[in-house]
mmCIF file of C-alpha atoms and ligand atoms in Angstrom:
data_model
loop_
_atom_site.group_PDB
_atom_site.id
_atom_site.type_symbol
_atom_site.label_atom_id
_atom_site.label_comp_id
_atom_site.label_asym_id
_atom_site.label_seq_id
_atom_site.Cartn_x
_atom_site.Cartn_y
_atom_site.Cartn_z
ATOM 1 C CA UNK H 1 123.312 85.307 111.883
ATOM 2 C CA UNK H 2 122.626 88.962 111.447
ATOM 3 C CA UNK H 3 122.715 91.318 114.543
ATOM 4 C CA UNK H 4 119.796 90.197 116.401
ATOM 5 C CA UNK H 5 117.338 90.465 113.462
ATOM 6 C CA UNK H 6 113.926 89.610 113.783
ATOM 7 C CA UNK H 7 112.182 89.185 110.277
ATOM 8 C CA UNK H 8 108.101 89.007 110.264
ATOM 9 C CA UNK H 9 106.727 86.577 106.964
ATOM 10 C CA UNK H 10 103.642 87.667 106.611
ATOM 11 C CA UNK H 11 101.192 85.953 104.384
ATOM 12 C CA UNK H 12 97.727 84.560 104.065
ATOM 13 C CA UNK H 13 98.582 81.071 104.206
ATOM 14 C CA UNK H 14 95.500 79.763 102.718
ATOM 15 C CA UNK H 15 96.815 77.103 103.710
ATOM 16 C CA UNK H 16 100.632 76.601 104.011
ATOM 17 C CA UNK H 17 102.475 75.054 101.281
ATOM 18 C CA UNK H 18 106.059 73.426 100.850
ATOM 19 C CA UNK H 19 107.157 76.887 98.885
ATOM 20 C CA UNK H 20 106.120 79.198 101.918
ATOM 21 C CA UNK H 21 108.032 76.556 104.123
ATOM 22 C CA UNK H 22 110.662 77.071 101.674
ATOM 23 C CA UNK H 23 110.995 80.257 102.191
ATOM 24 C CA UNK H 24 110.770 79.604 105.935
ATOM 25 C CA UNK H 25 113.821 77.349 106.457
ATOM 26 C CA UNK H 26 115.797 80.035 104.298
ATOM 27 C CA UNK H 27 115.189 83.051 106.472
ATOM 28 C CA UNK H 28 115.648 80.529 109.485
ATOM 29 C CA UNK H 29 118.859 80.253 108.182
ATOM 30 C CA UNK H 30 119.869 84.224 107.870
ATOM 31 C CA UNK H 31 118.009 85.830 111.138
ATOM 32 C CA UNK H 32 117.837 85.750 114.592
ATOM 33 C CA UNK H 33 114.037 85.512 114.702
ATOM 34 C CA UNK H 34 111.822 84.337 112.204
ATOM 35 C CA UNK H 35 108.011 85.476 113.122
ATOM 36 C CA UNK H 36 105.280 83.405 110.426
ATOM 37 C CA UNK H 37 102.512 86.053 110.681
ATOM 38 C CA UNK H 38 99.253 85.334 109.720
ATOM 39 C CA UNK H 39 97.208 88.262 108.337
ATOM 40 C CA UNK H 40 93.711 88.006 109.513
ATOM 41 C CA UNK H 41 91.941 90.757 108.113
ATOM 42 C CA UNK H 42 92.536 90.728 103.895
ATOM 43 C CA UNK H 43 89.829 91.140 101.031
ATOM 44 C CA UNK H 44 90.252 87.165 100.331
ATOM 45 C CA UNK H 45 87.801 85.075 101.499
ATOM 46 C CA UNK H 46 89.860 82.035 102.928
ATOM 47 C CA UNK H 47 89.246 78.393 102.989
ATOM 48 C CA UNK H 48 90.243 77.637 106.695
ATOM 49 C CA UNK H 49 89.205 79.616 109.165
ATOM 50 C CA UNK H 50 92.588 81.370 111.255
ATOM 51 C CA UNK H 51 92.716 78.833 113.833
ATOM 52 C CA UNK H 52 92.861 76.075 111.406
ATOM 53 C CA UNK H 53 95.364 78.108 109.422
ATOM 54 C CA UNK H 54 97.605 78.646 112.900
ATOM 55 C CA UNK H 55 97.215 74.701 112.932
ATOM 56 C CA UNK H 56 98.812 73.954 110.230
ATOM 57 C CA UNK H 57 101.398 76.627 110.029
ATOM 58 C CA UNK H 58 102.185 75.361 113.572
ATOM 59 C CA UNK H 59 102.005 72.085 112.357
ATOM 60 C CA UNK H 60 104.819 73.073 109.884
ATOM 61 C CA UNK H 61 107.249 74.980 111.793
ATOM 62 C CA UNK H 62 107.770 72.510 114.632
ATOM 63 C CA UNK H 63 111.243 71.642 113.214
ATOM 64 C CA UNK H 64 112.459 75.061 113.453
ATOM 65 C CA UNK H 65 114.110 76.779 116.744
ATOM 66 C CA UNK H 66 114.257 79.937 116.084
ATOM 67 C CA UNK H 67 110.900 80.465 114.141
ATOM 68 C CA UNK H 68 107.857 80.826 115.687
ATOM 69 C CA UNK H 69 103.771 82.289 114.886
ATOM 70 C CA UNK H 70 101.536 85.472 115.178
ATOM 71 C CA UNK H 71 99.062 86.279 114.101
ATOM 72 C CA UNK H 72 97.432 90.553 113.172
ATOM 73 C CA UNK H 73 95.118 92.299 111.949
ATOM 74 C CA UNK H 74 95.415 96.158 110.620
ATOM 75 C CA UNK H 75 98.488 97.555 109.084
ATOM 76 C CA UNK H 76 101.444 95.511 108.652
ATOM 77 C CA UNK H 77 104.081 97.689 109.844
ATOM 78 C CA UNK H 78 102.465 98.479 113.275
ATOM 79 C CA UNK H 79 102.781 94.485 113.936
ATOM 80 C CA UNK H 80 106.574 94.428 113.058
ATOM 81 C CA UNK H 81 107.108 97.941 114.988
ATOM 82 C CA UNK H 82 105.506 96.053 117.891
ATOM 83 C CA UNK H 83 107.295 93.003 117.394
ATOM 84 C CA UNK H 84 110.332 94.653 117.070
ATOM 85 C CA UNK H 85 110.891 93.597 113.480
ATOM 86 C CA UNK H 86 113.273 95.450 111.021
ATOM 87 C CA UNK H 87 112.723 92.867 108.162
ATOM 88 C CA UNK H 88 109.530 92.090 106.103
ATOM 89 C CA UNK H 89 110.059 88.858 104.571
ATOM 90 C CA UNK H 90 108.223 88.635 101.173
ATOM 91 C CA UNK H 91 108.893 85.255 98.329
ATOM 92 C CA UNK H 92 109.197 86.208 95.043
ATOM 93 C CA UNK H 93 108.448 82.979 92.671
ATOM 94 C CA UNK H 94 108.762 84.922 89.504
ATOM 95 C CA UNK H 95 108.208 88.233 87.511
ATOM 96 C CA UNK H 96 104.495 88.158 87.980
ATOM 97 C CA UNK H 97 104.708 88.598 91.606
ATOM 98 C CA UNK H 98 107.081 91.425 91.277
ATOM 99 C CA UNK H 99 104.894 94.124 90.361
ATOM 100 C CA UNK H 100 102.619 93.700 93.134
ATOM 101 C CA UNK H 101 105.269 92.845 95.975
ATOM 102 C CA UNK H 102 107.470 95.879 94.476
ATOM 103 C CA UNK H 103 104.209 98.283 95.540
ATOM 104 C CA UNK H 104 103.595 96.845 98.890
ATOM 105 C CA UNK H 105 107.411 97.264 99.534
ATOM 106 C CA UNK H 106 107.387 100.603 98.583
ATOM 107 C CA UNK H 107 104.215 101.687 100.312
ATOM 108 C CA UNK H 108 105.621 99.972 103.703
ATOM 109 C CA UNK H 109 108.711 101.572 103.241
ATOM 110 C CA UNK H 110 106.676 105.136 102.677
ATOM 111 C CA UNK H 111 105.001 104.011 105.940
ATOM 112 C CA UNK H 112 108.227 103.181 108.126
ATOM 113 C CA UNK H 113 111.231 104.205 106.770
ATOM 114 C CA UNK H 114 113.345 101.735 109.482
ATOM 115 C CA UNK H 115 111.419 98.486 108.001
ATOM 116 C CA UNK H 116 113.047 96.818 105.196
ATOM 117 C CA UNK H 117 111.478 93.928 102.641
ATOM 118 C CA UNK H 118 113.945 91.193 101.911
ATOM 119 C CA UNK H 119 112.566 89.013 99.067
ATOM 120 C CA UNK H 120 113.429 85.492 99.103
ATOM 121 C CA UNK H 121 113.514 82.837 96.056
ATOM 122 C CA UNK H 122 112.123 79.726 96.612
ATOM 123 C CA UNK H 123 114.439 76.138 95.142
ATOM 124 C CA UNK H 124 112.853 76.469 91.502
ATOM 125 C CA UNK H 125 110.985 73.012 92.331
ATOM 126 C CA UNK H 126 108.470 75.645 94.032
ATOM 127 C CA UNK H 127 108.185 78.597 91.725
ATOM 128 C CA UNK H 128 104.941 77.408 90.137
ATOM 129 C CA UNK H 129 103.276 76.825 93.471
ATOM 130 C CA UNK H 130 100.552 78.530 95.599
ATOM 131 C CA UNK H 131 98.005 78.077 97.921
ATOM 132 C CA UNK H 132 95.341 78.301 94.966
ATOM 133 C CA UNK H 133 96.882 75.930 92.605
ATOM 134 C CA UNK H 134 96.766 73.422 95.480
ATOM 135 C CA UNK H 135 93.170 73.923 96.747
ATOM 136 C CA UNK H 136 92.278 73.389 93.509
ATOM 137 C CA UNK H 137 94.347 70.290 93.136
ATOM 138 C CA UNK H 138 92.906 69.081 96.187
ATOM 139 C CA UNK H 139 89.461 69.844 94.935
ATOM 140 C CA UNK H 140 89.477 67.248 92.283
ATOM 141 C CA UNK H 141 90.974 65.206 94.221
ATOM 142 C CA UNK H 142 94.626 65.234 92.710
ATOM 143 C CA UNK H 143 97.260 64.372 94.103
ATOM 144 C CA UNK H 144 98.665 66.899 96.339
ATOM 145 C CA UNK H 145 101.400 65.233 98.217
ATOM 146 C CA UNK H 146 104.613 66.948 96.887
ATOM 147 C CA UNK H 147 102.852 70.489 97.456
ATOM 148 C CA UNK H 148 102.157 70.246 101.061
ATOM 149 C CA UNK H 149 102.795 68.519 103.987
ATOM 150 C CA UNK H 150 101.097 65.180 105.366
ATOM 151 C CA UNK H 151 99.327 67.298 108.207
ATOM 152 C CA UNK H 152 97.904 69.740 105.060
ATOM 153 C CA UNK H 153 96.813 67.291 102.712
ATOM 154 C CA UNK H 154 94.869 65.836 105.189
ATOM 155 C CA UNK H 155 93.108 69.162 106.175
ATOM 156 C CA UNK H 156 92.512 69.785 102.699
ATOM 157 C CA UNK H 157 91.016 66.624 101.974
ATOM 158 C CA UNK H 158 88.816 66.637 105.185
ATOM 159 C CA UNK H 159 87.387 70.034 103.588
ATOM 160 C CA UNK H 160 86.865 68.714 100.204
ATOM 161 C CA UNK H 161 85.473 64.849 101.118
ATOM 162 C CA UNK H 162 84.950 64.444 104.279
ATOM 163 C CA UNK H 163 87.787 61.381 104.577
ATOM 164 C CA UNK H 164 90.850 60.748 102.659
ATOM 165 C CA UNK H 165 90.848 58.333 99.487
HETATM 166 P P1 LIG A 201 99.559 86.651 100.003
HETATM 167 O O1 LIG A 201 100.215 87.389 101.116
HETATM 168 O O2 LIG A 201 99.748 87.293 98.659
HETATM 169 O O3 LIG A 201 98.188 86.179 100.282
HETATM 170 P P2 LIG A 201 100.616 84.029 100.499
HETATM 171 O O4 LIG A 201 100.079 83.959 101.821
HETATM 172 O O5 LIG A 201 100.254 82.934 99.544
HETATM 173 O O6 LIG A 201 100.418 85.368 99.751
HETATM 174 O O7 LIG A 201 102.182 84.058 100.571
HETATM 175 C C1 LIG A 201 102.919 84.867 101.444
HETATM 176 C C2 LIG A 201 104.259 85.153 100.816
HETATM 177 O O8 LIG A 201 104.863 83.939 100.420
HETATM 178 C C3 LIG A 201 104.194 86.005 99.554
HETATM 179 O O9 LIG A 201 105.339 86.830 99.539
HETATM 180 C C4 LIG A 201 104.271 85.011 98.438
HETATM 181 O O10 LIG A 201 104.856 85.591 97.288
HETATM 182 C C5 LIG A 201 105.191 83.971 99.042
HETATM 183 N N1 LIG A 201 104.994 82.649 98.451
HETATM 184 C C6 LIG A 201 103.856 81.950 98.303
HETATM 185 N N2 LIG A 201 104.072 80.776 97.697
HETATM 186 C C7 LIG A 201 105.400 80.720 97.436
HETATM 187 C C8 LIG A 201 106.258 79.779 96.789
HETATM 188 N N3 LIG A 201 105.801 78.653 96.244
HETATM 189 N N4 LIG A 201 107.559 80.074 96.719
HETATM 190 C C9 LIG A 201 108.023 81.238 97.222
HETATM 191 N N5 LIG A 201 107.294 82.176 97.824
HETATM 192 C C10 LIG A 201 105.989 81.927 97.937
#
């Protein structure tokens, strides 16, 4: 464990996929505290609303002791000042998301000097995942069972039919 670190993951989580959960279990595994944060007010126009988003992250994090949810809305390192949080926890899947995640770091960083971004890999069985991919998926009506969990695929197929196939 490190000294009493508590690490915010903050994300859209549009909705929550086996790769965020992923990342999840691995920062479980490093700090004290692991704080899922929802971010409520981004330019993306979500498919679930932020309760039903809560539900499933909830949902998904049962398992874990030490991690637990928020949810904010305004600038990101106000939250983790007020949550005590030293440690922005960010995945990285691949090159393409560097460039963006690099920018954010650095304009946190400019922001609050004490806050640190730790990017986490995902097992490679998740690099090609994201919440898009597997709305889409689940829009078709593919099969999105080794993306998500049970409780997800069920939400996502409640928004897209009505009742599961
Ligand atoms: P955003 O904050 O860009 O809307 P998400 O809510 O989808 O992104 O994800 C939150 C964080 O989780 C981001 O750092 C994103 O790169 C990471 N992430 C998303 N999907 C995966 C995955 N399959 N493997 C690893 N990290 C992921």
């Amino acid at each position: 464990m490190s000294k009493n670190i508590t690490a915010i993951y903050p994300g859209t989580f549009d909705p929550i996929t086996l790769g965020h959960i992923d990342i999840i279990h691995r920062a479980a595994n490093i700090f004290e505290k692991v704080v899922v944060t929802l971010a409520v007010n981004t330019s993306k126009k979500p498919l679930f609303n932020v309760e039903e988003r809560l539900e499933m992250i909830h949902d998904a994090i049962d398992k874990f002791e030490n991690v637990s949810v928020a949810h904010f809305d305004g600038l990101l390192v106000d939250f983790a000042r007020e949550q005590k949080s030293l440690v922005i926890i960010r995945g990285l899947r691949a090159i393409s998301d560097f460039e963006y995640e690099f920018q954010m770091a650095l304009m946190n960083k400019k922001l609050a000097r004490e806050i640190s971004t730790v990017f986490l890999m995902p097992n490679e069985k998740y690099t090609y995942l994201n919440s898009t991919i597997v709305k889409s998926v689940a829009k078709f009506h593919g099969n999105i069972d080794n993306f998500v969990t049970k409780f997800v695929a069920d939400q996502l197929h409640n928004k897209f039919n009505g009742e599961r196939s």
